[in-house]
Short mmCIF file of C-alpha atoms in Angstrom, two decimals:
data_model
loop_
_atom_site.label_atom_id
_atom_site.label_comp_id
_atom_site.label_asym_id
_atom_site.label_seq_id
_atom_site.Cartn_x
_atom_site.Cartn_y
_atom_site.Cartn_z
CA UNK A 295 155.94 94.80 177.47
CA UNK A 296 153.85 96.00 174.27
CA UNK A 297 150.78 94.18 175.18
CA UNK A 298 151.35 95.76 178.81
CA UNK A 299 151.51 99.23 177.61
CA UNK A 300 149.00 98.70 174.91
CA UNK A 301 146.06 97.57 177.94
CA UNK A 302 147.48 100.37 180.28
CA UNK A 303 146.65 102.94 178.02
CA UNK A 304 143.09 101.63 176.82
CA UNK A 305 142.28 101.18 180.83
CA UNK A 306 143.44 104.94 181.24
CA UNK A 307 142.18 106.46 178.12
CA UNK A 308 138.70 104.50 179.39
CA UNK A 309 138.60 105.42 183.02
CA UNK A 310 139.70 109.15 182.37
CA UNK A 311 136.47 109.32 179.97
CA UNK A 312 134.10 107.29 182.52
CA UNK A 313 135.43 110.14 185.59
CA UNK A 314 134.91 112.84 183.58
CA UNK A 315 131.11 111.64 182.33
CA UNK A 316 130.48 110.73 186.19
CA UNK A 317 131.97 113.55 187.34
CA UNK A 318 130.19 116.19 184.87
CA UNK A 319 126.91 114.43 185.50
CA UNK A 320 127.54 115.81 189.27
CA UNK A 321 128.74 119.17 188.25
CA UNK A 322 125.85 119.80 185.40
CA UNK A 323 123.33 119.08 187.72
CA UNK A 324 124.83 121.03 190.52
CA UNK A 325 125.55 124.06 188.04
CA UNK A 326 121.66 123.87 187.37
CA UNK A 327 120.28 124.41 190.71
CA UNK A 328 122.88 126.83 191.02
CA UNK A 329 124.83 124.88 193.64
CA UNK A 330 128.74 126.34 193.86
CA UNK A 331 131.44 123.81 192.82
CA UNK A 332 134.60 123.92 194.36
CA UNK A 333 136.70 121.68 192.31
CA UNK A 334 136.31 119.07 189.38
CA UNK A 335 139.40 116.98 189.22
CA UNK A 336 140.22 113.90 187.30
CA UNK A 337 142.20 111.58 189.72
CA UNK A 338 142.69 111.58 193.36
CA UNK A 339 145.25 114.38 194.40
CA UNK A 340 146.33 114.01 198.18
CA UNK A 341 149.08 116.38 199.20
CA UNK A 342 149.77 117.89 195.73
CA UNK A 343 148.10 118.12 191.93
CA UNK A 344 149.75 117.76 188.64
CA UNK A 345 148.27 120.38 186.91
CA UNK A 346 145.36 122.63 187.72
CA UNK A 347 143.67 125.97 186.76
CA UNK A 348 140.66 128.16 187.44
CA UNK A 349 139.33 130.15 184.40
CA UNK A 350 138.46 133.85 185.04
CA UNK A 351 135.45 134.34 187.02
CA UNK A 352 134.82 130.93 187.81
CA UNK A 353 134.10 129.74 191.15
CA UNK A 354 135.35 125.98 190.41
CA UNK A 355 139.41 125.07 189.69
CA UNK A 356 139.70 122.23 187.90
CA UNK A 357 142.54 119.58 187.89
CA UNK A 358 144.45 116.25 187.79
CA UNK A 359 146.01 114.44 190.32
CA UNK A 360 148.19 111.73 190.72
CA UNK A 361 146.56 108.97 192.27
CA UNK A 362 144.56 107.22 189.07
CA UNK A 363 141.55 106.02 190.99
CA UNK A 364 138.54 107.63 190.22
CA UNK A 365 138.35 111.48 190.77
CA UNK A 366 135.76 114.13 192.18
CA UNK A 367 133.77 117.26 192.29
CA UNK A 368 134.09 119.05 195.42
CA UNK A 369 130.52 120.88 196.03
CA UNK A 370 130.38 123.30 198.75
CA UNK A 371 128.39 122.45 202.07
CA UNK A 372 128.47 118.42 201.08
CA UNK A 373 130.29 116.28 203.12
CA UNK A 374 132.58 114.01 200.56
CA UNK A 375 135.78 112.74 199.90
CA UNK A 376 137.62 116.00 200.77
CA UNK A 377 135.57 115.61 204.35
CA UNK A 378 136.09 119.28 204.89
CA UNK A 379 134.02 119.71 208.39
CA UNK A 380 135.05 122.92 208.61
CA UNK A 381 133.16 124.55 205.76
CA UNK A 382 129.95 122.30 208.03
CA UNK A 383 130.65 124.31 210.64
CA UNK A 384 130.33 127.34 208.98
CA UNK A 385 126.71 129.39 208.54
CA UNK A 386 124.77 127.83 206.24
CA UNK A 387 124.93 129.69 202.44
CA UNK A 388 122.46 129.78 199.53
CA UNK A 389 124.36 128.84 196.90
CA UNK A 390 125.53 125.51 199.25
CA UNK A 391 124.40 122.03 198.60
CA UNK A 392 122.94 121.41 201.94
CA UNK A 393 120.83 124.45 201.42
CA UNK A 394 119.19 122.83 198.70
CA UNK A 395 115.53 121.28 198.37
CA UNK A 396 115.82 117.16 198.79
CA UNK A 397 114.72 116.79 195.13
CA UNK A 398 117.35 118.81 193.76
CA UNK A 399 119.83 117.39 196.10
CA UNK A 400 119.10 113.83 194.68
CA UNK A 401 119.55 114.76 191.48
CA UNK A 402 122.59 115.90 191.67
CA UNK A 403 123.71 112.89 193.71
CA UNK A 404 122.50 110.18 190.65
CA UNK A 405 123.68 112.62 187.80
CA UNK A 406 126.98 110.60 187.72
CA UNK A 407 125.27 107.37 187.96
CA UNK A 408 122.74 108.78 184.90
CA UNK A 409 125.43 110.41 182.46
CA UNK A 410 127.22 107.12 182.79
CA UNK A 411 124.39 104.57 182.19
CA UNK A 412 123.51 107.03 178.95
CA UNK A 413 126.73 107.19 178.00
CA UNK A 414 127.08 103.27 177.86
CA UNK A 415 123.41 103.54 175.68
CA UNK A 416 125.60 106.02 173.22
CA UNK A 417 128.44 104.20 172.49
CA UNK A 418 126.32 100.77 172.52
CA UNK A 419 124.12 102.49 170.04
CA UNK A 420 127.40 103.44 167.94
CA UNK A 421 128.75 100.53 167.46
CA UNK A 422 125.78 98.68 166.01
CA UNK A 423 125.78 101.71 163.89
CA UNK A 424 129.52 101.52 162.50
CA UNK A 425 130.23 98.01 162.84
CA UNK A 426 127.07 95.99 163.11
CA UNK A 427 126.67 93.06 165.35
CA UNK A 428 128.50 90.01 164.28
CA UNK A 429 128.01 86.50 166.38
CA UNK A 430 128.06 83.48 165.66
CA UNK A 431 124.79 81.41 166.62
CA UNK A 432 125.63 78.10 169.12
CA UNK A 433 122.98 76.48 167.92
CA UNK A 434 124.18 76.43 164.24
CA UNK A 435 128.33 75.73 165.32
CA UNK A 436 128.72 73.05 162.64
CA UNK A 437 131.27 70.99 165.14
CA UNK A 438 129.68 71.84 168.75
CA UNK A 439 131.54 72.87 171.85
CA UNK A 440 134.62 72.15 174.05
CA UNK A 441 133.83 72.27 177.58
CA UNK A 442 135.60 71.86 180.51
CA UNK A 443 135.91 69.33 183.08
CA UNK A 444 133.72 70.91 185.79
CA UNK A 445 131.08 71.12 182.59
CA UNK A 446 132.10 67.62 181.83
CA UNK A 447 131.38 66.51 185.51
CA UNK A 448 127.81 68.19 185.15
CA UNK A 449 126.94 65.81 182.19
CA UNK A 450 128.23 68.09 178.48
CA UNK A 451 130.23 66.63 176.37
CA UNK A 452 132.71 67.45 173.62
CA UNK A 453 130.83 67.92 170.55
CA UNK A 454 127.32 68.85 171.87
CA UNK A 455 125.60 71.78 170.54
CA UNK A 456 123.82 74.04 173.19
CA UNK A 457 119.87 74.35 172.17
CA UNK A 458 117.84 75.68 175.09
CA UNK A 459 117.93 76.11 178.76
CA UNK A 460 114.64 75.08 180.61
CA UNK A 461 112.97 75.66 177.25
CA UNK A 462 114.47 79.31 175.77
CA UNK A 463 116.75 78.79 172.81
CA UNK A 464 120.36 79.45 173.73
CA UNK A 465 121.37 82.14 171.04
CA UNK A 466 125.08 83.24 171.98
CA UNK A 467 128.45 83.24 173.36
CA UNK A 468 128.68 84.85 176.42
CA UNK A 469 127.93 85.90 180.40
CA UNK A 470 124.11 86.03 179.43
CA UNK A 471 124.29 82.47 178.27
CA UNK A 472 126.37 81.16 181.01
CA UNK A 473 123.97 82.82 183.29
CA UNK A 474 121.30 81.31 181.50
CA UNK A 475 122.76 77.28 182.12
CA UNK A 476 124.04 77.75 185.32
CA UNK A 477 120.63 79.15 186.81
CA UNK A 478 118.62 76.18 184.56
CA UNK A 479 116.96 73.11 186.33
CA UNK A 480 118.02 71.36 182.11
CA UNK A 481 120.06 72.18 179.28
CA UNK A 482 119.02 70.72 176.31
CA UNK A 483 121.97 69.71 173.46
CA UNK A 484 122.20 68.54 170.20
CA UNK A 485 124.67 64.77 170.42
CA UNK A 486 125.33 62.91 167.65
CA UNK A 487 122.19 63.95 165.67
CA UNK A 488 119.94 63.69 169.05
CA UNK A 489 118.33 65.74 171.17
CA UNK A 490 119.88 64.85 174.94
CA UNK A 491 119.13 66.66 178.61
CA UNK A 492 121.63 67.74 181.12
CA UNK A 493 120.53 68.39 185.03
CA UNK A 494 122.51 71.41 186.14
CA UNK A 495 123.45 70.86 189.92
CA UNK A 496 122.66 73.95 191.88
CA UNK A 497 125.82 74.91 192.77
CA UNK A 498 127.46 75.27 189.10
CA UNK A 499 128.28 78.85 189.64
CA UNK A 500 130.53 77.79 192.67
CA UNK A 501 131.82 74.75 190.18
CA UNK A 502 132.62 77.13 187.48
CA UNK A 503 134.15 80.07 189.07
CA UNK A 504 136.65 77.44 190.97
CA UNK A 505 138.04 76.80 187.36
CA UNK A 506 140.98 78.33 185.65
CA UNK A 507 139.39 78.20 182.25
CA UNK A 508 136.24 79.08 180.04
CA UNK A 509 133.01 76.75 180.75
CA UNK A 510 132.84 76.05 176.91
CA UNK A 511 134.52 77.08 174.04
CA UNK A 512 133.65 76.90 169.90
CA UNK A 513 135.14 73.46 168.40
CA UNK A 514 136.81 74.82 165.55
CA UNK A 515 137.34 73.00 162.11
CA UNK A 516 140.79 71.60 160.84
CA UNK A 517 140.84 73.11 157.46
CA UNK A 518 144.69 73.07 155.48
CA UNK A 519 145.79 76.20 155.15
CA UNK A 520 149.24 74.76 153.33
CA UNK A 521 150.47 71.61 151.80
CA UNK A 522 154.56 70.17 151.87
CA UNK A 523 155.20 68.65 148.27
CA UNK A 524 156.32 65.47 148.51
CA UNK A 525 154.87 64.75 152.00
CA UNK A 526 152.02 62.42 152.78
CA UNK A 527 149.10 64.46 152.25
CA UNK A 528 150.58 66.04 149.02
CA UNK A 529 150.78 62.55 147.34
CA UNK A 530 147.57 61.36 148.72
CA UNK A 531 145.80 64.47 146.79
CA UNK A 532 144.90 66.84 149.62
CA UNK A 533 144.70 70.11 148.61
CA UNK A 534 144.94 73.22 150.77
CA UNK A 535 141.50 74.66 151.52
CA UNK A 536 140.10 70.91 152.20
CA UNK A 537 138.18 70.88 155.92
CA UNK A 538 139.22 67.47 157.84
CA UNK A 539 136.09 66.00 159.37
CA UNK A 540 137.03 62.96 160.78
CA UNK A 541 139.53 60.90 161.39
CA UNK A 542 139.73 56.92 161.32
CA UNK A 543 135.97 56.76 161.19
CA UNK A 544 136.35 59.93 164.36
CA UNK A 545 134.94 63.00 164.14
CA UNK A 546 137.33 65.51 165.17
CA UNK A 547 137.55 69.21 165.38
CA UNK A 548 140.47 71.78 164.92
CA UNK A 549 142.63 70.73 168.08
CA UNK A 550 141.64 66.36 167.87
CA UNK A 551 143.68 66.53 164.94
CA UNK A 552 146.82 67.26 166.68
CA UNK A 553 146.48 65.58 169.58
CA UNK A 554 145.04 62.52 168.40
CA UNK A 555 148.49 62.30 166.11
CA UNK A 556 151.13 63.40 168.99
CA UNK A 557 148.84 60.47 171.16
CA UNK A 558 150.05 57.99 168.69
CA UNK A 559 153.66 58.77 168.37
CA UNK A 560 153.91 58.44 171.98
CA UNK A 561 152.87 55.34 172.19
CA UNK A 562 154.78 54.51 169.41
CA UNK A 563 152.29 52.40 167.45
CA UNK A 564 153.30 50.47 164.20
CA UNK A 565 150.17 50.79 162.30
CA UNK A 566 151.03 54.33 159.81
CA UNK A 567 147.79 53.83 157.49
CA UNK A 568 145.22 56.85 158.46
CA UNK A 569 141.57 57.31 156.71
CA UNK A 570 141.14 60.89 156.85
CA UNK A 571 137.33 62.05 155.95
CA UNK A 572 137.38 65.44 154.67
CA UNK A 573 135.23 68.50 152.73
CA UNK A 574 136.27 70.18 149.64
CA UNK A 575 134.18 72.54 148.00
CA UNK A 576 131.18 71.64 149.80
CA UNK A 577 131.72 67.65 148.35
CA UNK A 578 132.59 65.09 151.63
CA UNK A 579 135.24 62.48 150.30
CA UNK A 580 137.49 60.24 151.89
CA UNK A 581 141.12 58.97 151.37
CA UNK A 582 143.91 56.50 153.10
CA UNK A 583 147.35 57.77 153.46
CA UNK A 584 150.18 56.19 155.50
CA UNK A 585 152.13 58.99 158.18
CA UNK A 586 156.19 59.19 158.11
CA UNK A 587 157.38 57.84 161.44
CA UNK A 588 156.59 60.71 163.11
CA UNK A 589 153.07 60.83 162.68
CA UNK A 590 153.15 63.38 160.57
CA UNK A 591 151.58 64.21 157.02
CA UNK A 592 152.91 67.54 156.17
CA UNK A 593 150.27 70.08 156.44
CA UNK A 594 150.22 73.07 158.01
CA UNK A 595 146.66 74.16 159.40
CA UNK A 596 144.24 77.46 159.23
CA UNK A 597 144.33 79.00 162.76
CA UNK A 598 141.59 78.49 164.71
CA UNK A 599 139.75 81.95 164.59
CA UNK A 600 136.06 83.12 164.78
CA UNK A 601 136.28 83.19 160.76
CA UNK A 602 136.10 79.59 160.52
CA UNK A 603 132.55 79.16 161.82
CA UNK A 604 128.87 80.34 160.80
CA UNK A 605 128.82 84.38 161.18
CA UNK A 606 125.17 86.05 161.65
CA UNK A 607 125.85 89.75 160.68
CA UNK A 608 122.89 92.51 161.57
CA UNK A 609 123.44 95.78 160.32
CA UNK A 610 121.86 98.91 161.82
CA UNK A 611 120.77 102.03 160.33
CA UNK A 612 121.74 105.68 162.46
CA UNK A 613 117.90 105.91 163.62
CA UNK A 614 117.56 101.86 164.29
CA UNK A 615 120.79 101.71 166.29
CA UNK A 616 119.50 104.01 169.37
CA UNK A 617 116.29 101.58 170.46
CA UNK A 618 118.79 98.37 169.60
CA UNK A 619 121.63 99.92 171.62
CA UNK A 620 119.30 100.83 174.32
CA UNK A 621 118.09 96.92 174.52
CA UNK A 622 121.82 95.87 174.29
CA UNK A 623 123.11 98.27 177.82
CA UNK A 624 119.56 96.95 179.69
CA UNK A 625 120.54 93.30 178.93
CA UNK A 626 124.12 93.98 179.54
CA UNK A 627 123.08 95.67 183.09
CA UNK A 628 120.78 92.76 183.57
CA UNK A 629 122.95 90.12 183.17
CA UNK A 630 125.92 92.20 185.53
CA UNK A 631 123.50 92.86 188.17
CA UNK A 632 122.00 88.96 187.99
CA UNK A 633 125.68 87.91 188.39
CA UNK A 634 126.43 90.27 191.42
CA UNK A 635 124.89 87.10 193.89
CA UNK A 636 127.90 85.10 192.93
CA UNK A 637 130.28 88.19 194.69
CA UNK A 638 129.37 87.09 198.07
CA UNK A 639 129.96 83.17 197.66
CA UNK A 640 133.67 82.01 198.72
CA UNK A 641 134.39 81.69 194.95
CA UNK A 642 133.64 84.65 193.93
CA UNK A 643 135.22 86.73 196.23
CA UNK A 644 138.33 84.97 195.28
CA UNK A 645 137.19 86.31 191.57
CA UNK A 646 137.40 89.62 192.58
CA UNK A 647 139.64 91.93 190.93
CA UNK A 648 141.69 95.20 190.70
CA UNK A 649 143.05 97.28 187.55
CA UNK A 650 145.13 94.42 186.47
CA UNK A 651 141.87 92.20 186.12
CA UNK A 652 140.19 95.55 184.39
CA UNK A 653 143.22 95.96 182.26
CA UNK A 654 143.26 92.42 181.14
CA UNK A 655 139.44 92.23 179.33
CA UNK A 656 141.01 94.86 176.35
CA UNK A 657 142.83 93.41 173.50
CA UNK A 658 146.47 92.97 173.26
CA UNK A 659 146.21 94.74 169.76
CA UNK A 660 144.64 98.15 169.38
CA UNK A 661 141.15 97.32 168.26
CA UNK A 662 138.64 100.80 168.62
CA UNK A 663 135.50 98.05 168.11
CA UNK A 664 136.79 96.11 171.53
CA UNK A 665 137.61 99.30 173.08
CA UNK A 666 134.85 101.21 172.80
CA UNK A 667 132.94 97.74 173.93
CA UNK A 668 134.96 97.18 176.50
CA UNK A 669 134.40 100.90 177.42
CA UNK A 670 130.32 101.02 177.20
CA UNK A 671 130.72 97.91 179.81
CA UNK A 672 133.11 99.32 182.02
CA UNK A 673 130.22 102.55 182.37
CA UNK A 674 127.40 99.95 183.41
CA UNK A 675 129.39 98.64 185.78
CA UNK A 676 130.49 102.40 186.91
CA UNK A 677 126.87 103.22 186.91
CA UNK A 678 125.65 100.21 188.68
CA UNK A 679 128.21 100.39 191.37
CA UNK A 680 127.89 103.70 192.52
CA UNK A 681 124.37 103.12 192.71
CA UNK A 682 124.87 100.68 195.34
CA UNK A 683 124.21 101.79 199.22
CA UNK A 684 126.89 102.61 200.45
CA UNK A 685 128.41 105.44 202.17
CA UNK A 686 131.01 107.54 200.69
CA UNK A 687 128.93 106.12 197.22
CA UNK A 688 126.58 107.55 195.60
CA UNK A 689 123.80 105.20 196.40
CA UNK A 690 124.67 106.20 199.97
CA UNK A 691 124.14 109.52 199.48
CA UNK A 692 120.62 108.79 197.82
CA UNK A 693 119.78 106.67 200.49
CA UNK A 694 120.23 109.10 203.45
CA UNK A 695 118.18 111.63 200.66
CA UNK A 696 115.34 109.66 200.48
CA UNK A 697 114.87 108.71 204.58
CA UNK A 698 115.25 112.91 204.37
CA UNK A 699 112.35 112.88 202.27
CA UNK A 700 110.27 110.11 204.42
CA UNK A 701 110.84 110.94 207.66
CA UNK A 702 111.59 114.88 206.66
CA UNK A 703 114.38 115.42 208.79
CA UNK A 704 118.35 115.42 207.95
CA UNK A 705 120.77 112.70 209.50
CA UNK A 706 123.16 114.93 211.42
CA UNK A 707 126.26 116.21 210.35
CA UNK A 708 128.40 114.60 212.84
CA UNK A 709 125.95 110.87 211.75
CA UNK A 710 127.36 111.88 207.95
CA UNK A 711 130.81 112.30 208.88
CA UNK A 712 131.12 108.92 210.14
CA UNK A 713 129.03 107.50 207.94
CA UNK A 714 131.23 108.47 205.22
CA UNK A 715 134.71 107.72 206.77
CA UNK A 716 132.92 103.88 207.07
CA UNK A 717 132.15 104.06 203.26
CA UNK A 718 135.42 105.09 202.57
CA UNK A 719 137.26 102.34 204.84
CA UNK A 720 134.90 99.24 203.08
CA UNK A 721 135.50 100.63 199.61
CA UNK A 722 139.47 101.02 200.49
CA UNK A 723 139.21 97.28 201.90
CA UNK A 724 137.36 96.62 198.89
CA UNK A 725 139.90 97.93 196.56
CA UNK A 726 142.98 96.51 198.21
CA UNK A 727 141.65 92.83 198.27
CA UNK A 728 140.77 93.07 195.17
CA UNK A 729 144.24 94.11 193.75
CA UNK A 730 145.92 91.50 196.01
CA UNK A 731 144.11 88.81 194.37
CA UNK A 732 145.82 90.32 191.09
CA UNK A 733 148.87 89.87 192.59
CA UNK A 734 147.79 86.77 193.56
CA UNK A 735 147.09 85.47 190.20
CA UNK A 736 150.11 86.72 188.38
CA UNK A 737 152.26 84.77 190.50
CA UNK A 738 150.76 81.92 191.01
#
């Protein structure tokens, strides 16, 4: 229940920001061509409002409603969300939106989309600043990868190190890299001290997003964290600290350890004698030991965290972080917008998800570095969606602006009306399937 409540309120303290950057971006521009707002409000509010008020000689009341999913500004003579025809029908006013040039129209309409996409350049820019950017390099993990079987299938194997996809050098963890192999003709990997190809069918995308689990993940070391006196590994002079490398002549990483032991006290084997190969101080030794009858050597292992591999650390200085947090939300939009082609495959609609699928991608533990991460990703995606053409979006709005512009005449109201009540009914749909496949997944 902690971890629940913990993710519920990072996902609202995150959306309530992103709504009220989108939303201002709307109002700012709108209160610059001197186009009246009607309403700001964070949240939907059908039938009633939690809280609202209207400052003294203001012309917009601003609020929150109940409904937590998205909000609005309500800009007199537009046809939106409220879909108030009767203020259409009305003579047309000065200080309306639809009295407006085209070009200041548009602007107002990709404000939100703008404020968000800088806002995800900020707080990009402000983390390098505070905390740097720490990964650790694939090409330098000392024990390889763990893939999965659909990887497996493909031609990886445990152990290999990623190098390069159709020639560029893999650098990092993450959806830029697993873009990277799954759109690659070869992946090149480092196995057993040799340079080996992989031919990536074209359909690994489908493969991959069929699978329950990560296409690869870091092998990590077995390193002793603590040592039973008296056991096994005490009197063969193990000391806590010492990294395991191999086992029987095996290399093996953090989790072959384990399993390779539990293996052989299933099948109940005779022979107790083990020659462990293993790192101390940067010195490779090895030793034989004999197990008790349970396998077992009494030691009690590090757990298997990021700390336990190579770290590259960059550090950023105020002025330095802006252009490097700029590069960081292009790649990131990139990367989003290069995996949007997957959406529309039977696999990845299935991968489509609601707030519980939003909620789930912060940490379990309040961590301000993930958040604000998490955050600056969420706005791309904000940005990039809104963007999109569609009606009762954004982008829809643009796009009706700009055949304005071409063909220099207005679609009609009536053509807007039901143009927008179709926007509204896909993005509904939208929304709905993509929550039921939450539901989905949490049962089953």
């Amino acid at each position: 229940m902690e971890t629940f409540l913990i993710r519920a309120l990072q996902l609202i303290m995150s959306l309530s920001l992103l709504v009220i950057i989108h939303e201002g971006g709307h109002f700012l521009f709108a209160r610059l061509f001197k186009t009246r707002v009607e309403k700001f409000c964070l949240f939907f509010d059908p039938w009633f409002t939690l809280f609202k008020f209207k400052p003294k000689n203001s012309e917009t009341e601003y609020g929150i409603g109940w409904l937590p999913l998205g909000g609005y500004v309500k800009i007199a003579g537009m046809i939106d969300e409220s879909m108030d025809t009767e203020q259409m029908k009305q003579p047309m006013q000065p200080w309306e939106f639809r009295a407006k040039p085209a070009w200041q129209r548009l602007l107002i309409m990709v404000g939100g989309v703008l404020f968000n996409f800088l806002l995800a350049l900020f707080i990009y820019s402000m983390i390098l600043f505070i905390w740097g950017d720490e990964y650790i390099p694939v090409q330098q993990a000392p024990l390889g990868m763990d893939f999965n079987q659909t990887a497996k299938n493909a031609g990886f194997r445990d152990g290999d190190i990623l190098i390069s996809a159709d020639g560029v050098p893999l650098e990092r963890m993450g959806g830029d890299l697993l873009t990277a192999i799954v759109d690659a003709r070869q992946v090149t990997v480092l196995r057993n001290g040799q340079e080996a190809s992989v031919y990536i069918p074209e359909n690994m995308m489908d493969r991959l997003l069929a699978d329950s689990v990560r296409f690869a993940d870091f092998r990590f070391p077995f390193v002793i964290d603590s040592i039973v006196p008296g056991r096994p590994a005490a009197l063969a002079g193990l000391q806590a600290g010492d990294s395991i490398t191999a086992l029987d002549g095996k290399k093996i990483a953090y989790f072959d350890f384990k399993e390779e032991m539990l293996n052989r006290q299933k099948a109940d084997s005779a022979d107790h004698d083990i020659t462990l190969a293993y790192v101390r101080n940067g010195v490779s030794d090895t030793l034989t030991l004999t197990t008790d009858a349970n396998f077992e050597i009494g030691i009690a292992p590090r757990t298997a965290t990021d700390k336990l591999l190579p770290v590259v650390r960059k550090e950023y200085s105020f002025l330095s972080s802006f252009p490097a947090g700029a590069a960081l939300g292009i790649n990131t939009l990139k990367g989003y917008v290069g995996q949007m082609k997957y959406l529309f495959s039977k696999e990845g609609a299935k991968q489509l998800g609601g707030f519980g699928t939003i909620g789930s991608i912060f940490p379990a533990t309040w961590d301000w570095h993930q958040f604000w991460y998490m955050t600056a990703f969420l706005s791309i995606i904000l940005a990039f969606m809104n963007i999109l053409p569609i009606p009762a979006l954004d982008g829809g709005h643009v796009l009706f602006l700009i055949y304005e512009i071409v063909a220099r005449r207005k679609p009609s109201d009536q053509f807007m009306e039901r143009a927008q009540m179709v926007g509204m009914f896909l993005l509904f749909g939208l929304l709905i399937w993509a929550n039921f496949n939450d539901i989905l997944r949490f049962f089953f």
